[in-house]
Coordinates of C-alpha atoms in Angstrom, one line a residue:
Chain A
M1 CA 100.2 53.5 33.9
N2 CA 103.5 54.2 35.0
A3 CA 101.9 54.2 38.8
V4 CA 101.4 50.5 37.9
T5 CA 104.9 49.8 35.7
R6 CA 106.8 51.4 39.8
R7 CA 104.5 49.6 41.1
L8 CA 105.6 46.6 39.9
R9 CA 109.1 47.4 39.8
S10 CA 108.9 48.1 43.5
T11 CA 107.6 45.2 44.7
G12 CA 109.3 42.5 41.8
G13 CA 112.4 44.7 42.9
L14 CA 111.4 43.9 46.9
G15 CA 110.6 40.4 46.7
I16 CA 114.1 39.5 44.8
V17 CA 115.8 41.1 47.8
V18 CA 113.8 39.3 50.4
L19 CA 113.8 35.6 48.2
V20 CA 117.9 36.1 48.0
L21 CA 117.7 37.1 52.4
V22 CA 115.9 35.5 53.0
A23 CA 117.1 31.7 50.5
S24 CA 121.0 32.4 52.3
L25 CA 119.6 32.6 56.0
P26 CA 121.4 29.4 57.1
L27 CA 124.4 30.3 55.6
W28 CA 125.2 33.3 58.3
F29 CA 121.2 33.0 60.9
I30 CA 120.1 29.8 61.5
Q31 CA 122.4 28.3 62.7
T32 CA 121.0 26.1 65.0
N33 CA 118.1 22.8 64.6
F34 CA 115.3 25.3 66.7
V35 CA 115.3 28.6 64.1
L36 CA 115.5 26.1 60.9
S37 CA 112.7 24.5 62.6
V38 CA 111.1 28.1 63.1
A39 CA 111.8 29.3 59.5
T40 CA 110.6 26.5 57.5
L41 CA 107.7 26.3 59.7
S42 CA 106.8 30.6 60.0
L43 CA 107.1 29.9 55.2
I44 CA 104.8 26.3 55.5
F45 CA 102.5 28.8 57.6
M46 CA 103.1 31.9 55.3
A47 CA 102.1 29.5 52.1
A48 CA 99.0 28.8 53.7
S49 CA 97.8 32.6 55.1
L50 CA 98.8 33.8 51.5
G51 CA 96.1 31.4 50.0
W52 CA 93.5 32.0 52.5
N53 CA 93.8 35.8 51.3
V54 CA 92.6 35.1 48.3
I55 CA 89.1 34.5 49.0
S56 CA 88.8 36.4 52.5
G57 CA 91.8 39.7 52.4
F58 CA 91.0 39.9 48.8
G59 CA 87.5 38.7 48.9
G60 CA 86.0 39.4 52.1
Q61 CA 84.4 36.0 53.2
I62 CA 86.3 35.9 56.5
S63 CA 87.7 32.0 56.7
F64 CA 88.0 29.8 59.6
G65 CA 88.3 26.9 57.9
H66 CA 91.4 27.3 55.9
S67 CA 92.8 24.7 58.3
I68 CA 90.5 21.8 55.5
F69 CA 92.9 22.4 52.4
F70 CA 95.9 22.2 55.3
G71 CA 94.7 18.9 56.6
L72 CA 93.4 17.0 53.3
G73 CA 96.3 18.1 51.5
A74 CA 98.5 16.4 54.6
Y75 CA 96.2 13.5 55.1
T76 CA 96.1 12.3 51.6
T77 CA 99.3 12.4 50.5
A78 CA 99.7 10.9 54.2
I79 CA 97.3 8.5 53.4
L80 CA 98.7 7.7 50.5
Q81 CA 102.2 6.9 51.5
V82 CA 101.3 4.5 53.9
H83 CA 98.5 2.9 52.8
Y84 CA 99.3 3.3 49.3
H85 CA 102.8 3.7 49.4
L86 CA 101.6 5.7 46.6
N87 CA 104.4 8.4 45.5
A88 CA 105.1 11.3 47.7
Y89 CA 104.9 14.2 44.9
L90 CA 102.4 12.8 43.6
G91 CA 100.3 12.2 46.2
M92 CA 101.2 15.7 46.6
L93 CA 99.6 16.6 43.5
L94 CA 96.4 14.6 44.8
G95 CA 95.9 16.6 47.5
V96 CA 95.9 19.7 45.8
V97 CA 93.6 18.4 44.0
V98 CA 91.0 16.7 46.4
A99 CA 91.3 20.9 48.3
V100 CA 89.9 22.2 45.2
V101 CA 87.5 19.6 44.8
L102 CA 86.0 20.0 48.1
A103 CA 86.6 23.8 47.7
V104 CA 84.0 23.6 45.3
L105 CA 81.8 21.7 46.7
L106 CA 82.2 23.3 50.6
G107 CA 82.1 26.4 48.8
A108 CA 79.1 26.2 46.7
V109 CA 76.9 25.8 49.6
T110 CA 78.5 28.1 52.4
L111 CA 79.7 31.1 49.5
R112 CA 76.0 31.4 49.8
L113 CA 76.2 33.0 53.8
R114 CA 77.4 36.3 54.2
G115 CA 79.3 37.7 56.7
I116 CA 80.0 36.4 59.5
Y117 CA 77.8 33.7 58.8
F118 CA 80.1 32.2 55.7
S119 CA 82.6 32.2 58.6
L120 CA 81.4 30.5 61.0
A121 CA 80.5 27.3 58.7
T122 CA 83.5 27.4 57.0
F123 CA 85.2 27.2 61.6
A124 CA 81.5 24.2 62.4
L125 CA 82.7 22.5 58.3
T126 CA 87.1 22.4 59.9
L127 CA 85.6 20.5 63.2
V128 CA 83.1 18.2 61.3
F129 CA 87.0 17.1 59.4
A130 CA 89.1 16.5 63.2
I131 CA 86.2 14.4 64.0
L132 CA 85.7 12.8 61.2
T133 CA 89.9 11.3 61.1
G134 CA 89.1 10.6 64.2
H135 CA 86.5 8.6 63.2
Y136 CA 87.9 6.6 60.7
E137 CA 90.5 5.6 63.0
G138 CA 91.7 2.0 59.4
F139 CA 92.6 5.2 56.8
T140 CA 93.9 8.2 59.2
G141 CA 95.0 6.6 62.3
G142 CA 91.8 8.2 64.4
E143 CA 93.2 10.3 67.1
V144 CA 96.7 8.4 67.3
G145 CA 97.4 10.1 63.6
L146 CA 99.2 9.0 60.5
T147 CA 102.8 8.2 60.6
L148 CA 105.3 8.0 57.9
P149 CA 107.4 5.5 57.3
L150 CA 111.1 6.8 58.3
L151 CA 112.8 7.0 54.5
G152 CA 115.7 8.2 55.2
D153 CA 117.9 10.1 52.7
A154 CA 115.0 9.6 49.5
P155 CA 115.4 12.9 47.4
G156 CA 112.3 10.7 45.4
E157 CA 110.1 10.9 48.1
F158 CA 110.3 13.4 49.2
S159 CA 112.6 12.6 51.9
F160 CA 115.7 14.6 52.9
E161 CA 118.2 13.2 55.8
N162 CA 119.1 17.0 56.1
K163 CA 116.1 20.1 57.1
V164 CA 118.2 22.6 55.3
T165 CA 116.3 21.4 52.4
F166 CA 113.2 21.1 53.2
Y167 CA 113.7 24.9 55.0
W168 CA 114.7 25.3 50.9
I169 CA 111.3 23.7 49.7
A170 CA 109.1 26.0 52.5
M171 CA 110.3 29.0 50.6
V172 CA 110.3 28.4 47.0
L173 CA 106.6 27.0 48.0
A174 CA 106.0 30.7 49.9
A175 CA 107.5 32.3 47.2
L176 CA 105.5 30.5 44.5
A177 CA 102.2 31.4 46.7
F178 CA 103.2 34.9 47.1
V179 CA 103.5 34.9 43.2
A180 CA 100.4 33.3 42.9
T181 CA 98.6 35.7 44.8
W182 CA 99.7 38.6 43.1
L183 CA 98.7 37.1 39.7
V184 CA 95.8 37.4 41.3
L185 CA 95.6 40.5 43.0
R186 CA 96.0 42.1 38.9
S187 CA 93.7 40.2 37.6
R188 CA 89.9 40.5 36.3
L189 CA 89.2 37.5 39.1
G190 CA 91.9 39.9 42.1
L191 CA 89.7 43.5 40.7
Q192 CA 86.1 41.8 41.0
L193 CA 87.4 40.5 44.4
R194 CA 88.0 43.2 45.9
A195 CA 84.5 44.8 44.2
I196 CA 83.2 41.8 46.1
Q197 CA 84.9 43.0 49.5
A198 CA 83.4 46.6 48.7
D199 CA 79.6 46.4 47.4
Q200 CA 78.9 42.6 46.5
E201 CA 75.4 44.5 45.4
A202 CA 76.8 47.0 43.6
A203 CA 79.2 44.5 41.9
Q204 CA 76.0 42.8 41.2
A205 CA 74.8 45.6 39.3
S206 CA 78.5 46.3 37.7
G207 CA 77.7 43.1 35.8
V208 CA 79.9 40.5 38.6
L209 CA 78.6 37.0 38.6
A210 CA 79.9 37.1 43.0
F211 CA 79.1 33.9 43.4
Q212 CA 81.1 32.4 40.5
V213 CA 84.2 35.2 41.0
K214 CA 83.8 34.0 45.3
L215 CA 83.7 30.7 44.2
T216 CA 86.6 30.2 41.9
G217 CA 88.3 32.4 44.0
L218 CA 88.3 29.6 47.2
A219 CA 89.8 27.3 44.8
I220 CA 92.2 29.1 43.9
S221 CA 93.3 30.0 47.8
A222 CA 93.1 25.9 49.1
V223 CA 95.6 25.1 46.0
P224 CA 98.2 27.1 48.9
A225 CA 97.0 25.9 51.7
A226 CA 96.6 22.0 50.5
L227 CA 100.3 22.4 49.4
A228 CA 101.6 23.9 52.8
G229 CA 99.9 21.2 54.9
S230 CA 101.5 18.0 52.5
V231 CA 105.1 19.3 53.0
Y232 CA 104.3 20.2 56.5
M233 CA 103.7 17.1 56.2
Q234 CA 106.5 15.7 54.7
Y235 CA 108.2 17.2 57.3
V236 CA 107.0 16.4 60.3
G237 CA 106.7 13.0 59.5
F238 CA 103.5 13.1 61.6
I239 CA 99.7 14.3 61.5
D240 CA 96.4 14.1 63.4
P241 CA 93.3 15.6 63.3
D242 CA 93.6 18.3 65.5
S243 CA 96.7 19.8 64.0
A244 CA 95.1 19.3 60.7
F245 CA 91.8 20.1 61.1
G246 CA 91.7 22.1 65.0
A247 CA 90.9 25.6 65.7
T248 CA 93.8 26.0 66.7
L249 CA 95.7 25.7 62.7
A250 CA 92.2 27.0 61.7
T251 CA 92.1 30.5 63.5
Q252 CA 95.8 30.6 62.6
I253 CA 96.0 31.0 58.9
A254 CA 93.9 33.7 59.4
V255 CA 95.4 35.4 62.3
I256 CA 98.9 35.4 60.5
A257 CA 96.8 37.7 57.5
F258 CA 95.5 40.0 60.3
V259 CA 97.6 40.9 62.0
G260 CA 100.0 41.2 58.8
G261 CA 97.6 43.2 56.3
A262 CA 94.5 41.2 55.6
G263 CA 93.6 41.9 51.6
K264 CA 97.4 43.6 51.2
L265 CA 99.7 41.7 49.1
W266 CA 102.8 41.2 52.2
G267 CA 100.7 40.8 54.4
P268 CA 101.1 37.1 55.8
V269 CA 104.5 38.0 54.7
V270 CA 104.6 39.6 57.8
G271 CA 102.3 38.4 59.8
A272 CA 104.0 35.2 59.6
V273 CA 107.5 36.1 59.9
I274 CA 105.9 38.0 63.6
L275 CA 103.6 35.0 64.4
V276 CA 104.7 32.3 63.7
P277 CA 108.5 32.5 65.5
L278 CA 107.3 33.8 68.3
Q279 CA 104.1 30.9 68.9
Q280 CA 107.0 28.4 68.6
L281 CA 109.1 31.0 71.4
L282 CA 106.7 30.9 73.7
N283 CA 105.8 27.3 73.3
S284 CA 109.0 26.2 73.9
S285 CA 110.4 29.2 76.7
L286 CA 107.6 29.5 79.5
S287 CA 106.3 25.9 79.3
A288 CA 107.6 26.0 82.7
Y289 CA 105.0 28.6 83.7
P290 CA 101.0 27.1 84.2
A291 CA 99.9 25.8 81.4
G292 CA 97.8 27.8 78.5
F293 CA 100.2 30.5 79.2
N294 CA 101.9 30.9 76.5
L295 CA 98.8 31.6 74.8
V296 CA 97.8 34.2 76.4
V297 CA 101.1 36.0 76.2
Y298 CA 100.7 34.8 72.2
A299 CA 97.5 36.7 72.2
L300 CA 97.6 39.5 74.1
V301 CA 100.8 40.8 71.8
V302 CA 98.4 39.9 68.1
L303 CA 95.0 42.0 70.4
V304 CA 98.0 44.8 71.2
I305 CA 98.9 44.8 67.5
L306 CA 95.1 45.0 66.1
W307 CA 94.3 47.5 68.8
I308 CA 97.1 49.6 67.3
E309 CA 96.2 49.4 63.4
P310 CA 92.9 47.0 63.0
R311 CA 94.3 46.9 60.6
G312 CA 97.1 45.0 59.8
I313 CA 101.0 45.4 60.0
M314 CA 100.7 46.8 56.5
S315 CA 98.5 49.6 57.2
M316 CA 100.8 50.8 59.9
R317 CA 103.8 51.2 58.0
M318 CA 101.2 52.7 55.3
R319 CA 99.9 54.8 57.2
R320 CA 103.1 57.2 58.9
R321 CA 103.8 58.4 54.7
R322 CA 100.1 59.1 54.8
P323 CA 99.9 62.3 52.5
R324 CA 101.9 65.5 53.5
P325 CA 100.8 68.4 51.0
P326 CA 103.3 69.5 49.7
A327 CA 104.6 72.5 51.8
G328 CA 105.9 76.2 51.4
G329 CA 104.5 77.8 48.2
A330 CA 103.0 74.8 45.8
P331 CA 100.4 74.8 43.3
P332 CA 97.2 74.9 44.8
Q333 CA 94.7 72.8 42.3
V334 CA 96.5 70.1 41.3
P335 CA 99.2 68.8 44.1
D336 CA 97.2 67.7 46.7
L337 CA 95.5 64.8 44.8
E338 CA 99.0 63.2 43.4
P339 CA 100.1 62.1 46.6
A340 CA 97.2 61.2 47.9
A341 CA 96.3 59.1 44.4
A342 CA 99.9 57.3 44.6
V343 CA 98.9 56.8 48.5
P344 CA 96.0 54.6 47.9
T345 CA 97.1 52.4 44.7
S346 CA 100.0 50.9 46.0
R347 CA 98.3 50.1 49.4
E348 CA 95.4 48.5 48.1
A349 CA 98.5 45.5 47.0
G350 CA 101.9 46.5 48.4
Chain B
M1 CA 59.0 51.3 13.2
P2 CA 60.6 48.4 15.4
G3 CA 58.6 48.1 18.9
P4 CA 59.8 49.9 22.4
L5 CA 63.0 48.6 24.1
L6 CA 61.6 48.3 27.0
R7 CA 58.1 46.6 28.2
V8 CA 57.0 47.2 32.2
E9 CA 53.7 45.0 32.2
G10 CA 52.1 43.9 34.4
L11 CA 54.3 44.7 37.1
T12 CA 53.5 43.7 41.0
V13 CA 56.3 44.2 44.0
R14 CA 54.8 42.3 47.1
F15 CA 56.4 43.0 49.9
G16 CA 54.6 40.3 52.5
G17 CA 51.4 42.6 53.2
L18 CA 52.6 45.6 51.8
V19 CA 52.0 46.1 48.0
A20 CA 54.8 48.1 46.9
V21 CA 54.4 48.5 42.8
N22 CA 50.8 47.4 42.2
D23 CA 50.2 46.6 38.4
V24 CA 52.2 49.0 36.6
H25 CA 52.5 49.4 33.6
F26 CA 54.9 50.9 31.2
T27 CA 57.2 51.3 28.0
V28 CA 60.3 52.9 26.9
D29 CA 61.2 53.6 23.4
E30 CA 64.7 53.3 22.1
G31 CA 66.3 57.0 22.4
E32 CA 63.7 58.3 24.9
L33 CA 64.7 59.6 28.3
L34 CA 61.7 58.9 30.8
G35 CA 61.5 60.3 33.9
I36 CA 59.3 58.9 37.0
I37 CA 57.9 60.6 40.3
G38 CA 56.2 60.3 43.3
P39 CA 55.1 61.2 46.4
N40 CA 57.9 58.8 48.9
G41 CA 56.7 55.9 49.0
A42 CA 55.5 56.1 46.3
G43 CA 57.6 52.8 44.7
K44 CA 59.8 53.9 42.4
T45 CA 62.2 52.6 43.4
T46 CA 61.3 48.8 44.5
M47 CA 60.0 49.5 40.8
F48 CA 63.6 50.6 39.3
N49 CA 64.9 48.0 41.5
A50 CA 62.6 45.0 40.0
V51 CA 63.7 46.8 36.5
A52 CA 67.7 46.5 37.5
G53 CA 67.2 42.7 38.8
A54 CA 66.8 43.4 42.4
V55 CA 63.7 43.1 43.4
R56 CA 61.9 40.4 41.7
P57 CA 58.7 41.1 40.6
T58 CA 55.6 38.9 42.7
S59 CA 54.2 39.3 39.6
G60 CA 53.8 40.3 35.7
S61 CA 56.7 40.1 33.2
I62 CA 60.2 42.8 32.4
R63 CA 61.8 42.8 28.9
I64 CA 64.8 45.0 27.0
G65 CA 63.9 44.5 23.6
D66 CA 63.3 40.3 23.4
E67 CA 64.9 39.6 26.2
L68 CA 63.4 38.6 29.7
V69 CA 64.5 40.9 32.8
S70 CA 62.1 39.8 35.5
G71 CA 63.2 37.2 38.1
K72 CA 66.9 36.9 36.1
P73 CA 69.5 38.1 38.7
P74 CA 71.2 41.8 38.6
E75 CA 74.4 40.0 37.1
R76 CA 72.5 38.9 34.7
V77 CA 70.6 41.6 34.7
A78 CA 73.4 44.5 34.5
R79 CA 74.6 42.2 31.1
L80 CA 71.7 41.9 29.6
G81 CA 72.5 46.0 28.9
I82 CA 70.0 47.4 32.0
A83 CA 72.9 49.9 34.0
R84 CA 72.1 51.5 37.2
T85 CA 73.0 54.2 40.1
F86 CA 72.3 54.0 43.1
Q87 CA 69.6 56.1 45.2
S88 CA 72.7 56.3 48.1
V89 CA 76.4 56.4 46.3
R90 CA 77.3 53.3 46.0
L91 CA 80.9 52.1 44.8
F92 CA 83.7 50.5 46.2
K93 CA 85.5 53.4 48.5
A94 CA 88.6 52.0 48.4
M95 CA 89.9 51.5 44.6
T96 CA 90.6 54.1 42.4
V97 CA 87.9 55.4 40.3
R98 CA 89.6 53.4 37.0
E99 CA 89.5 51.3 39.4
N100 CA 85.8 51.7 40.3
V101 CA 85.3 51.7 36.4
T102 CA 87.3 48.7 34.9
L103 CA 85.4 47.0 37.5
S104 CA 82.2 47.0 35.5
A105 CA 84.1 46.6 31.8
S106 CA 86.1 43.7 32.7
T107 CA 82.4 42.1 33.6
V108 CA 81.7 43.0 29.3
C109 CA 85.1 43.4 27.9
P110 CA 87.0 40.5 26.6
S111 CA 89.9 41.0 28.4
M112 CA 91.4 43.3 31.4
A113 CA 93.4 45.4 28.3
A114 CA 90.2 46.0 27.2
A115 CA 88.7 46.3 30.2
H116 CA 91.1 49.0 30.9
A117 CA 90.8 50.9 27.7
R118 CA 87.2 51.5 28.5
A119 CA 87.6 52.7 31.2
D120 CA 89.3 55.0 29.9
E121 CA 87.3 55.7 27.6
V122 CA 83.8 56.5 29.8
A123 CA 86.6 58.6 31.8
E124 CA 87.2 61.1 29.2
L125 CA 84.0 61.1 27.6
L126 CA 83.1 61.5 31.1
G127 CA 85.6 64.6 31.3
M128 CA 87.3 62.5 34.4
T129 CA 91.2 61.3 32.6
A130 CA 92.4 63.6 35.1
L131 CA 90.2 61.9 38.4
R132 CA 91.0 58.3 36.9
R133 CA 93.9 57.5 39.9
I134 CA 92.4 59.4 42.7
R135 CA 90.6 57.0 45.7
V136 CA 85.9 58.0 44.7
E137 CA 86.8 58.3 48.8
E138 CA 88.5 61.2 48.7
L139 CA 86.5 62.7 45.8
P140 CA 83.0 65.8 46.2
L141 CA 80.5 64.2 46.2
A142 CA 79.9 65.6 42.8
D143 CA 82.0 63.7 41.7
Q144 CA 81.2 60.3 42.7
K145 CA 77.9 60.7 41.5
K146 CA 79.8 60.6 38.4
V147 CA 81.8 58.3 38.5
E148 CA 79.2 56.1 39.7
I149 CA 77.4 57.5 36.4
A150 CA 80.6 55.6 34.4
R151 CA 81.0 52.8 36.1
A152 CA 77.4 51.9 34.3
L153 CA 77.9 53.3 31.5
A154 CA 81.3 50.9 31.3
L155 CA 78.4 48.8 30.3
R156 CA 77.5 49.6 26.9
P157 CA 74.3 49.6 28.6
R158 CA 71.2 49.8 26.1
L159 CA 69.5 51.3 28.8
L160 CA 70.3 54.2 31.9
L161 CA 68.9 53.7 35.4
L162 CA 69.9 56.5 37.3
D163 CA 68.1 56.8 40.5
E164 CA 67.7 60.2 42.8
M165 CA 71.3 61.5 41.1
M166 CA 71.1 65.2 42.2
S167 CA 70.3 64.9 46.0
G168 CA 72.6 66.3 47.9
L169 CA 74.5 69.2 45.1
N170 CA 73.6 72.0 45.1
Q171 CA 72.9 74.7 42.4
A172 CA 76.1 73.9 39.4
E173 CA 76.3 71.5 40.3
T174 CA 72.7 70.0 39.8
R175 CA 73.6 71.6 35.9
D176 CA 75.9 70.2 35.5
L177 CA 74.8 66.6 36.5
I178 CA 71.7 67.7 33.8
G179 CA 74.0 68.7 30.7
V180 CA 75.7 64.9 31.4
I181 CA 72.5 62.8 31.3
K182 CA 70.8 65.4 28.6
A183 CA 74.1 64.8 26.5
L184 CA 74.8 60.9 26.8
N185 CA 70.7 61.3 26.4
G186 CA 70.7 62.6 23.1
D187 CA 74.0 60.4 21.8
G188 CA 70.9 58.1 21.9
L189 CA 71.3 56.2 25.2
T190 CA 67.8 55.9 26.4
T191 CA 67.1 56.5 30.1
I192 CA 64.7 57.1 33.0
V193 CA 65.2 59.1 35.8
I194 CA 63.6 58.8 39.8
E195 CA 64.3 62.7 41.2
H196 CA 62.7 64.4 43.5
V197 CA 63.8 67.7 41.6
L198 CA 60.6 68.7 40.0
R199 CA 62.9 71.7 37.5
V200 CA 64.9 68.5 36.6
I201 CA 62.2 66.3 36.0
M202 CA 60.7 69.5 34.1
E203 CA 63.8 70.0 32.1
L204 CA 65.0 66.7 31.2
S205 CA 62.3 64.5 30.7
H206 CA 60.8 63.4 27.3
R207 CA 58.0 61.9 29.3
V208 CA 56.4 60.7 32.7
L209 CA 54.9 58.5 34.7
V210 CA 53.6 59.1 38.0
L211 CA 53.2 56.5 40.5
D212 CA 51.4 57.3 43.8
H213 CA 50.7 54.1 46.3
G214 CA 52.4 51.6 43.8
V215 CA 50.2 52.0 41.3
R216 CA 50.8 54.6 37.8
I217 CA 48.0 57.8 38.4
A218 CA 49.6 59.4 35.7
E219 CA 51.3 59.6 32.1
G220 CA 52.3 62.0 29.3
P221 CA 55.1 65.0 28.4
P222 CA 55.9 66.7 31.9
R223 CA 54.5 69.7 31.5
E224 CA 50.3 68.4 31.2
V225 CA 51.8 66.1 33.9
M226 CA 52.2 68.2 36.1
R227 CA 48.3 70.1 35.6
D228 CA 46.7 66.8 35.6
P229 CA 44.6 67.4 38.5
R230 CA 44.9 63.9 40.3
V231 CA 49.1 64.6 40.4
V232 CA 48.9 67.8 41.9
E233 CA 46.6 66.3 45.0
A234 CA 48.1 62.8 44.8
Y235 CA 52.1 63.8 45.1
L236 CA 52.5 67.9 45.2
G237 CA 49.3 68.5 47.7
R238 CA 46.3 70.9 46.8
S239 CA 48.6 74.2 47.2
A240 CA 51.2 72.5 44.7
A241 CA 50.5 75.6 42.2
Q242 CA 52.6 78.3 43.5
N243 CA 55.2 76.1 44.7
L244 CA 56.3 74.6 40.2
G245 CA 58.2 77.3 40.5
E246 CA 60.4 76.8 42.8
P247 CA 62.9 73.9 43.0
A248 CA 61.2 71.2 46.0

């Protein structure tokens, strides 16, 4: 019990410190539009990756198709706003509904597949969505994409002149996604998802309704991704099939979590803070070099991080803190166990 | 007089052309401890898997009480009250002892608080309270096996299936685990044990079922079964009589 409360307090405390720090960034650090846009995008992709972490990080069902939910969130808001002049917030809500419904439908088919086959199916599906959105031009704008009408400063329509507002909205989104995944991790669903990841047969022998648990996990995990998509839409004001459903976004959501630490609560946070700025910096600084050079550098950084620690950055930190048997004449029986026990618990969650 | 707790009738499991279990009948009474023996490949584990729902029977029926088990997936079978351990320990390695046990409790308890309470209760029953916060992969094998039993017990099973619990354990650990199984059975838990170590079967079982090539070749009290010439020939070999005293 003690360790649990300690863990809660440390996660909660750290969370509040980080939140205050991030909220105050525009006052002392974010002084240019470039930095502001990088920071906002980091938070948006962080939210999508936090969602991914539920089914793929905790549940071990590695999705390379969370761009489906991101894209559905973005396109649903955009289509409703452009074609039906629906309120942006309502569109956002409907975007979540559409994404969750699709998550259940697609999950009903794909979650029966194990391991790499599930991953491949999700990846194939997101590319199918890219083709479909490109095809139905009248509705989606086709390959050209959809552009939101310029509304100026209209808070009621999710439109803000001051881009710092979007930064704070993205921050709230990421914070909510973080709290949501934290609650999932502590819940029955989180425990059962982790058991499925560890050994699905053993979990089933323990009474875990594996398919239902995975389906629920996928549906929950689609929510932050869809919200991230619709916030992205409102922020950037433009979406096309490739930036919504394309291979880059599909892998990026997963890679952010892998680099930070898949299955770790803070993994997507750390991953997004490192990778999104890196990507944006490389895009702008290496554009004079042959095309694609920025991606090569990006890939190298990812490879080096995962080569040093395949379980992601969060595991690096923990590994350095790993049990060092208490020095000197500590009593021989129990003390070995205590630190060894404390580390892994926090590692699972932290 | 109520009927038997478990009733297996005409159970056949076929993998392609191979008949792993062939028309096996048996019952287990409430509170009984049934031992199942047989040479390698006799179909013991396959039959176990069929009872636990991990393998779908080709034909035949399995019932616990009035409830039909055969054809149901393993998670449903577990919720019907048939809990199992695995031949090679299959715990959730990166989780703590408490998390492992809470996991199975969480599938039958109404809330996580109740699941935690159930897990702590089972841990105490097995004398593992001090180990609760340790990750199972850091435990010695004997303790891991106990965690598997604890995880099964958390389901409040009506029937416990133990598959080769003693493999890899030394004399003292075997003795300890026999004590645990006896105590649980003594409290009324119906148990089926598959075991290679004959002494264990002799000591634990009320009744022994012998399989060979998927067929039931003998059944009865341990001592009688061991003297049955068919058993001696099929399972133990011709010179087995002398070896009976040694650990197999």
